[in-house]
PDB file of C-alpha atoms in Angstrom:
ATOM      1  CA  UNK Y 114     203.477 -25.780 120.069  1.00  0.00           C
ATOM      2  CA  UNK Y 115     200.948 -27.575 122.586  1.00  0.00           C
ATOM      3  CA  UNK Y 116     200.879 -31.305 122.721  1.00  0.00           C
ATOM      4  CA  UNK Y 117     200.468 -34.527 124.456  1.00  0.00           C
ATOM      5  CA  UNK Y 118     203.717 -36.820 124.657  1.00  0.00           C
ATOM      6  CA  UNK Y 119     203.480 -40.245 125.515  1.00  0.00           C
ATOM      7  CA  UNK Y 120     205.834 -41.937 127.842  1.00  0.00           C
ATOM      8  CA  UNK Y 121     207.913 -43.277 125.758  1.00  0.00           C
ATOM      9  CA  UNK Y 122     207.986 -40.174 123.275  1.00  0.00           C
ATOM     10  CA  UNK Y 123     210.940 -37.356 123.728  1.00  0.00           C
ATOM     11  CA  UNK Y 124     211.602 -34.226 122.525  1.00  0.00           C
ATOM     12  CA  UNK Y 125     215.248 -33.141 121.821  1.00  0.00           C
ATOM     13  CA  UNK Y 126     216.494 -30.056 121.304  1.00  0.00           C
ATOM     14  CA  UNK Y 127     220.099 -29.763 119.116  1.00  0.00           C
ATOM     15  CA  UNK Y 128     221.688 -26.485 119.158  1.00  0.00           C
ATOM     16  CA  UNK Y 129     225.347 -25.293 118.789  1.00  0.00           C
ATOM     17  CA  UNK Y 130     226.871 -25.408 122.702  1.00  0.00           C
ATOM     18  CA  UNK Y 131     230.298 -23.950 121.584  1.00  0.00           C
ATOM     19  CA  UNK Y 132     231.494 -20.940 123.980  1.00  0.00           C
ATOM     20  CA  UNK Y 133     231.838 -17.850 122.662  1.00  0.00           C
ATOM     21  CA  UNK Y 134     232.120 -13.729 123.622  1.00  0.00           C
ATOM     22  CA  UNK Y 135     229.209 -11.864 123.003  1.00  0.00           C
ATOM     23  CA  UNK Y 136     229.438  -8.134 123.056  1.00  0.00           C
ATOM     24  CA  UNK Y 137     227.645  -5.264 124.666  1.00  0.00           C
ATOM     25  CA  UNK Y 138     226.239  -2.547 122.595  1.00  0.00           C
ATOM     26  CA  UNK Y 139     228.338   0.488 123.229  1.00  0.00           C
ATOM     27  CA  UNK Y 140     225.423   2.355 123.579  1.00  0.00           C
ATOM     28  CA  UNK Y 141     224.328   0.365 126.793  1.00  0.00           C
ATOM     29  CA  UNK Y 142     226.736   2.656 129.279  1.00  0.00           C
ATOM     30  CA  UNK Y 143     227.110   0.348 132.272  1.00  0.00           C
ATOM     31  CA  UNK Y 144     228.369  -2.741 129.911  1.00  0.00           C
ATOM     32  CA  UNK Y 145     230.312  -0.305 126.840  1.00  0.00           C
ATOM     33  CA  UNK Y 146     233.791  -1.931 126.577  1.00  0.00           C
ATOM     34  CA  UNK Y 147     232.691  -5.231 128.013  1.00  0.00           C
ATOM     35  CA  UNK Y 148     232.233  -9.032 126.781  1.00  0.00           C
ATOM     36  CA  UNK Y 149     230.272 -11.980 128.795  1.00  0.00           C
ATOM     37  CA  UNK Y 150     230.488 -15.628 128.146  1.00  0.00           C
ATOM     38  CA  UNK Y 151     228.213 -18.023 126.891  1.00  0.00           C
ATOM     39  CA  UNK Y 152     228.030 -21.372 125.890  1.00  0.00           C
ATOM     40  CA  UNK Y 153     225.248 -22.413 123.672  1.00  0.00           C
ATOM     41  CA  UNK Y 154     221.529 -20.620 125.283  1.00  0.00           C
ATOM     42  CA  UNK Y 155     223.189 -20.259 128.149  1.00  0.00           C
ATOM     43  CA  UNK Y 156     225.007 -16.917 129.654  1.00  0.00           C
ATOM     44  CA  UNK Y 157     227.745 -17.360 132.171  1.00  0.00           C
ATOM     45  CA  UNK Y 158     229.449 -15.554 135.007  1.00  0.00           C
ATOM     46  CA  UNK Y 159     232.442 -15.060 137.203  1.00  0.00           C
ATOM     47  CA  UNK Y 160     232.077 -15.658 140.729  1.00  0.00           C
ATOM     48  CA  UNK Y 161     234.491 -14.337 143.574  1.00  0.00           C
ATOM     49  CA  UNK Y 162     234.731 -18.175 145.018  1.00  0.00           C
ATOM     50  CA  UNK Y 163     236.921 -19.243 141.183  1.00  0.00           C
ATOM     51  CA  UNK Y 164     238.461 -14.964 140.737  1.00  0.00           C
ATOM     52  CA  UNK Y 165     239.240 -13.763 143.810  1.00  0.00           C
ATOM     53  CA  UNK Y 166     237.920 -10.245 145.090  1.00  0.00           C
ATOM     54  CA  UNK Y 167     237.052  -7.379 143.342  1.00  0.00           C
ATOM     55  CA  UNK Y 168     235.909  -8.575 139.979  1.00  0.00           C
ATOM     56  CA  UNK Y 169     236.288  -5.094 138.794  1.00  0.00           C
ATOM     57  CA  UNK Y 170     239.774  -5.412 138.461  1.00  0.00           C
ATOM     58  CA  UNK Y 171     239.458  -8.142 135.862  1.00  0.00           C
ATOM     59  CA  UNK Y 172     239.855  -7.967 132.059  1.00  0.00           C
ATOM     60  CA  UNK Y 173     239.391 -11.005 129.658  1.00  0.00           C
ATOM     61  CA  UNK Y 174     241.377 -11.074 126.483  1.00  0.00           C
ATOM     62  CA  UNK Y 175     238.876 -11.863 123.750  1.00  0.00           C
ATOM     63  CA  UNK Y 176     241.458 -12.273 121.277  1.00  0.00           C
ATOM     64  CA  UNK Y 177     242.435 -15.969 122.900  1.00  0.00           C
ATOM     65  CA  UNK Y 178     240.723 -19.067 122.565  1.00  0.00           C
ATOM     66  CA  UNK Y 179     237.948 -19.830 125.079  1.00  0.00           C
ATOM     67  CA  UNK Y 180     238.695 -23.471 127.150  1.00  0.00           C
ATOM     68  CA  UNK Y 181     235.211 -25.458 127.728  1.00  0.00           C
ATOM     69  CA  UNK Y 182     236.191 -28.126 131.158  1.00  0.00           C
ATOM     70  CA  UNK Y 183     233.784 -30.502 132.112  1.00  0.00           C
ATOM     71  CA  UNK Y 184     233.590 -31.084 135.982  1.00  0.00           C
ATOM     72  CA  UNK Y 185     231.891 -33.513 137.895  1.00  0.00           C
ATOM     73  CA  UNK Y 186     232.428 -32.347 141.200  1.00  0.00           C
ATOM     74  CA  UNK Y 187     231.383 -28.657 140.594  1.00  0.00           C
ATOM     75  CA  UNK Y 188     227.223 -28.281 141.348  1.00  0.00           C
ATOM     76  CA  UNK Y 189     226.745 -32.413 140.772  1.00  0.00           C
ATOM     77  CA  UNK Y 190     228.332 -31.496 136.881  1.00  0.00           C
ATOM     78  CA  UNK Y 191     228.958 -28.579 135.038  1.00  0.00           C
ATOM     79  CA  UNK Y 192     230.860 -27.471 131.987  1.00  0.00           C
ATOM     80  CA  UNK Y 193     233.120 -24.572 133.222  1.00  0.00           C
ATOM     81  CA  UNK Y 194     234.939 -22.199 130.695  1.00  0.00           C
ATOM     82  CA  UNK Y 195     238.205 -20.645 130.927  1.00  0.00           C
ATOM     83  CA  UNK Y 196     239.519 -17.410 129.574  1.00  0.00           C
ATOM     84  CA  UNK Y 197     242.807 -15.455 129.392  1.00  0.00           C
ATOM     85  CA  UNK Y 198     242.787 -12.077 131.202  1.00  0.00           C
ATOM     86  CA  UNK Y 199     244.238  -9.662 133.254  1.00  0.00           C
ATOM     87  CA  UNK Y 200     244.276  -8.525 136.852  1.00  0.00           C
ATOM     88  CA  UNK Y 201     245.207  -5.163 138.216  1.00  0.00           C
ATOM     89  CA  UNK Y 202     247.771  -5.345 140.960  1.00  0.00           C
ATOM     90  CA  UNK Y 203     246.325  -3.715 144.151  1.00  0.00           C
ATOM     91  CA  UNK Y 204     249.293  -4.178 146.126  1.00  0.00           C
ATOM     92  CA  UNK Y 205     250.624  -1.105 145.090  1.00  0.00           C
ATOM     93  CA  UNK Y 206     248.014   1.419 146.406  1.00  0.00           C
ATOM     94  CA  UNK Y 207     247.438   2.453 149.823  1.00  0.00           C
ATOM     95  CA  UNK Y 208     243.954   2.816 151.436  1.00  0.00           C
ATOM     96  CA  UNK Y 209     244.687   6.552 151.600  1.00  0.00           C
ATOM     97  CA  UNK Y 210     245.058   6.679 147.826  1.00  0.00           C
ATOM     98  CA  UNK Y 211     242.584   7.272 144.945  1.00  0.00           C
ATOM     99  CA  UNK Y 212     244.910   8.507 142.105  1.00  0.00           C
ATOM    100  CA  UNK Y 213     248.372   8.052 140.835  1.00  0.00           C
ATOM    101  CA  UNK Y 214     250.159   9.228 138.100  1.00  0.00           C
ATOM    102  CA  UNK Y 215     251.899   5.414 137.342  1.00  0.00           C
ATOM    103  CA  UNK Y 216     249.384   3.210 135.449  1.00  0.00           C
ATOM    104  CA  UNK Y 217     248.308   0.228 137.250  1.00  0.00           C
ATOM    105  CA  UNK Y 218     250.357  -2.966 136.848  1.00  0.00           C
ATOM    106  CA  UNK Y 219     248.890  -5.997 135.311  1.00  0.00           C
ATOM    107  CA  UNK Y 220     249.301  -9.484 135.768  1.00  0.00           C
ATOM    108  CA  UNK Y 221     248.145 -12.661 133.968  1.00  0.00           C
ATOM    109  CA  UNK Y 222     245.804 -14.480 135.034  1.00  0.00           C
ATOM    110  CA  UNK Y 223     242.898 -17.538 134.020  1.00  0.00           C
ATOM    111  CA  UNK Y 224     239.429 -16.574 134.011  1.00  0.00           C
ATOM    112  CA  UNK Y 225     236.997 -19.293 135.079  1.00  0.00           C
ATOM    113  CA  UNK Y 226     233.312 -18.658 134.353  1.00  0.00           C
ATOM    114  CA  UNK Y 227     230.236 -21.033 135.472  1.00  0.00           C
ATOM    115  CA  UNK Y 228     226.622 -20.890 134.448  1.00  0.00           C
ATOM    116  CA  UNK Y 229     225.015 -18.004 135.698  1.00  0.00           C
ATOM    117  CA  UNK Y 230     222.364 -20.637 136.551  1.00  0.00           C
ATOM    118  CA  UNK Y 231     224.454 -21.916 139.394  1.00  0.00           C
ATOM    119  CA  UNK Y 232     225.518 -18.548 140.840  1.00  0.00           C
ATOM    120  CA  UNK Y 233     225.409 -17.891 144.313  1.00  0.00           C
ATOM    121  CA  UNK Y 234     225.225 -21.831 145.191  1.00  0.00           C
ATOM    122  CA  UNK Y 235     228.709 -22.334 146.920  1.00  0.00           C
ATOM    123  CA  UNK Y 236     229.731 -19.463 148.675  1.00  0.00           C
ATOM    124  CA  UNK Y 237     228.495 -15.529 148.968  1.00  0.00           C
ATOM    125  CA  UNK Y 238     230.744 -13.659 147.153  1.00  0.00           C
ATOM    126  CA  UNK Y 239     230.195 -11.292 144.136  1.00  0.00           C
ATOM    127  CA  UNK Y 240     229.147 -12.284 140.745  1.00  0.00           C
ATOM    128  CA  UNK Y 241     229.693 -10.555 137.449  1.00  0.00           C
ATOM    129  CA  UNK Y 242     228.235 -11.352 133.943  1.00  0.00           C
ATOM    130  CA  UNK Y 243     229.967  -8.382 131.978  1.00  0.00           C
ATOM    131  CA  UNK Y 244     233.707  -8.116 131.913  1.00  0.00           C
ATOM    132  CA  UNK Y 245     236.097  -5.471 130.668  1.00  0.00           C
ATOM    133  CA  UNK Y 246     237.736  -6.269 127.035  1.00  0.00           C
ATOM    134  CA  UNK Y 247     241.734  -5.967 127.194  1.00  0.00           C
ATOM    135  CA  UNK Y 248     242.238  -3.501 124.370  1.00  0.00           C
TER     136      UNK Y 248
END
Protein backbone atom coordinates (compact mmCIF):
# COMPACT_ATOMS: atom_id res chain seq x y z
CA UNK A 1 0.00 0.00 0.00
CA UNK A 2 1.41 3.50 -1.30
CA UNK A 3 0.27 6.64 0.37
CA UNK A 4 0.75 10.09 1.57
CA UNK A 5 0.60 10.59 5.52
CA UNK A 6 0.21 13.81 6.93
CA UNK A 7 2.12 14.99 9.90
CA UNK A 8 0.00 14.41 12.27
CA UNK A 9 -1.26 10.94 10.79
CA UNK A 10 0.50 7.48 12.12
CA UNK A 11 0.51 4.18 11.21
CA UNK A 12 0.70 1.42 13.90
CA UNK A 13 1.42 -1.85 13.56
CA UNK A 14 -0.05 -4.49 16.52
CA UNK A 15 1.30 -7.87 16.41
CA UNK A 16 1.84 -10.61 19.08
CA UNK A 17 5.65 -9.79 20.65
CA UNK A 18 5.54 -12.92 22.97
CA UNK A 19 8.95 -15.06 22.73
CA UNK A 20 8.80 -18.22 21.55
CA UNK A 21 11.12 -21.38 19.93
CA UNK A 22 10.79 -21.84 16.47
CA UNK A 23 12.13 -24.98 14.95
CA UNK A 24 14.36 -25.95 12.10
CA UNK A 25 13.15 -28.30 9.51
CA UNK A 26 15.04 -31.50 9.99
CA UNK A 27 15.61 -31.60 6.56
CA UNK A 28 17.80 -28.33 6.65
CA UNK A 29 21.20 -30.39 7.82
CA UNK A 30 23.27 -27.59 9.35
CA UNK A 31 20.19 -26.47 11.79
CA UNK A 32 18.40 -30.43 12.26
CA UNK A 33 18.07 -30.74 16.08
CA UNK A 34 18.15 -27.03 16.69
CA UNK A 35 15.66 -24.15 17.99
CA UNK A 36 16.29 -20.14 17.71
CA UNK A 37 14.49 -17.47 19.56
CA UNK A 38 12.21 -14.95 18.60
CA UNK A 39 10.13 -12.48 19.95
CA UNK A 40 7.35 -11.18 17.87
CA UNK A 41 8.97 -10.41 13.82
CA UNK A 42 11.98 -10.42 15.24
CA UNK A 43 14.74 -13.43 15.37
CA UNK A 44 17.30 -13.39 18.10
CA UNK A 45 20.78 -14.61 18.90
CA UNK A 46 23.38 -15.57 21.41
CA UNK A 47 26.42 -13.65 21.51
CA UNK A 48 29.84 -14.79 23.16
CA UNK A 49 29.92 -11.23 25.21
CA UNK A 50 26.27 -12.70 27.48
CA UNK A 51 27.50 -17.06 26.85
CA UNK A 52 30.87 -17.29 27.11
CA UNK A 53 33.08 -19.13 24.37
CA UNK A 54 32.30 -21.72 22.20
CA UNK A 55 28.61 -21.43 21.60
CA UNK A 56 28.72 -24.88 20.27
CA UNK A 57 28.76 -26.30 23.49
CA UNK A 58 25.38 -24.85 24.36
CA UNK A 59 21.94 -26.53 24.47
CA UNK A 60 18.62 -24.69 25.37
CA UNK A 61 15.90 -26.66 27.02
CA UNK A 62 12.76 -25.88 25.06
CA UNK A 63 10.65 -27.58 27.43
CA UNK A 64 11.05 -24.40 30.07
CA UNK A 65 9.47 -21.22 29.98
CA UNK A 66 11.19 -18.45 27.98
CA UNK A 67 12.00 -15.06 30.41
CA UNK A 68 11.41 -11.67 28.27
CA UNK A 69 13.84 -8.69 30.52
CA UNK A 70 13.62 -5.32 29.53
CA UNK A 71 17.00 -3.37 29.79
CA UNK A 72 17.75 0.06 29.49
CA UNK A 73 21.29 0.05 29.57
CA UNK A 74 21.83 -2.73 26.91
CA UNK A 75 22.12 -0.91 23.09
CA UNK A 76 20.13 2.49 24.55
CA UNK A 77 17.01 -0.37 25.37
CA UNK A 78 16.36 -3.70 24.49
CA UNK A 79 14.14 -6.55 25.53
CA UNK A 80 16.56 -9.49 26.25
CA UNK A 81 15.24 -13.16 26.65
CA UNK A 82 16.41 -15.80 28.83
CA UNK A 83 16.41 -19.53 28.44
CA UNK A 84 17.32 -22.66 30.44
CA UNK A 85 20.15 -24.78 28.94
CA UNK A 86 23.06 -26.67 29.19
CA UNK A 87 26.80 -26.33 28.85
CA UNK A 88 29.33 -29.01 28.18
CA UNK A 89 32.16 -29.02 30.65
CA UNK A 90 35.50 -28.57 28.75
CA UNK A 91 37.57 -28.80 31.67
CA UNK A 92 37.82 -32.29 31.39
CA UNK A 93 39.55 -32.73 27.96
CA UNK A 94 43.01 -32.09 27.12
CA UNK A 95 44.18 -30.26 23.94
CA UNK A 96 45.68 -33.59 22.86
CA UNK A 97 42.26 -35.21 22.97
CA UNK A 98 39.44 -35.63 20.38
CA UNK A 99 37.52 -38.70 21.75
CA UNK A 100 36.63 -40.32 24.97
CA UNK A 101 34.71 -43.06 25.90
CA UNK A 102 32.95 -40.98 29.17
CA UNK A 103 30.11 -38.73 27.88
CA UNK A 104 30.65 -35.16 28.39
CA UNK A 105 29.47 -33.60 31.66
CA UNK A 106 26.82 -31.01 31.70
CA UNK A 107 26.13 -28.17 33.70
CA UNK A 108 23.23 -25.69 34.07
CA UNK A 109 23.31 -22.78 32.88
CA UNK A 110 20.95 -19.34 31.68
CA UNK A 111 20.81 -18.58 28.16
CA UNK A 112 20.57 -14.89 27.31
CA UNK A 113 19.63 -14.02 23.73
CA UNK A 114 19.47 -10.30 22.15
CA UNK A 115 18.09 -9.18 18.84
CA UNK A 116 20.01 -10.38 16.13
CA UNK A 117 19.58 -6.73 15.04
CA UNK A 118 22.07 -5.59 17.61
CA UNK A 119 24.69 -8.31 17.05
CA UNK A 120 28.14 -7.56 16.80
CA UNK A 121 27.61 -3.93 18.50
CA UNK A 122 29.51 -4.45 21.89
CA UNK A 123 32.24 -6.63 21.54
CA UNK A 124 33.68 -9.20 18.63
CA UNK A 125 32.91 -12.39 19.68
CA UNK A 126 30.82 -15.17 17.97
CA UNK A 127 27.19 -15.10 17.36
CA UNK A 128 24.77 -17.95 16.90
CA UNK A 129 21.04 -17.90 15.83
CA UNK A 130 20.43 -21.81 15.91
CA UNK A 131 20.95 -23.72 19.09
CA UNK A 132 20.99 -27.40 19.93
CA UNK A 133 17.55 -28.78 21.60
CA UNK A 134 18.33 -30.75 25.01
CA UNK A 135 16.59 -34.01 24.19
Amino acid sequence: MITDLAASEEIKISCDMKARFVYANPKVRADEGKACIMRGPLVYCLEETDNGENLSSLYVDTKEALTENWEEQLLGGVMSVEAKGKRILEDHWTAEELYKEQPPELKNVTLKAVPYCYWGNRKTGEMAVWIRQLI
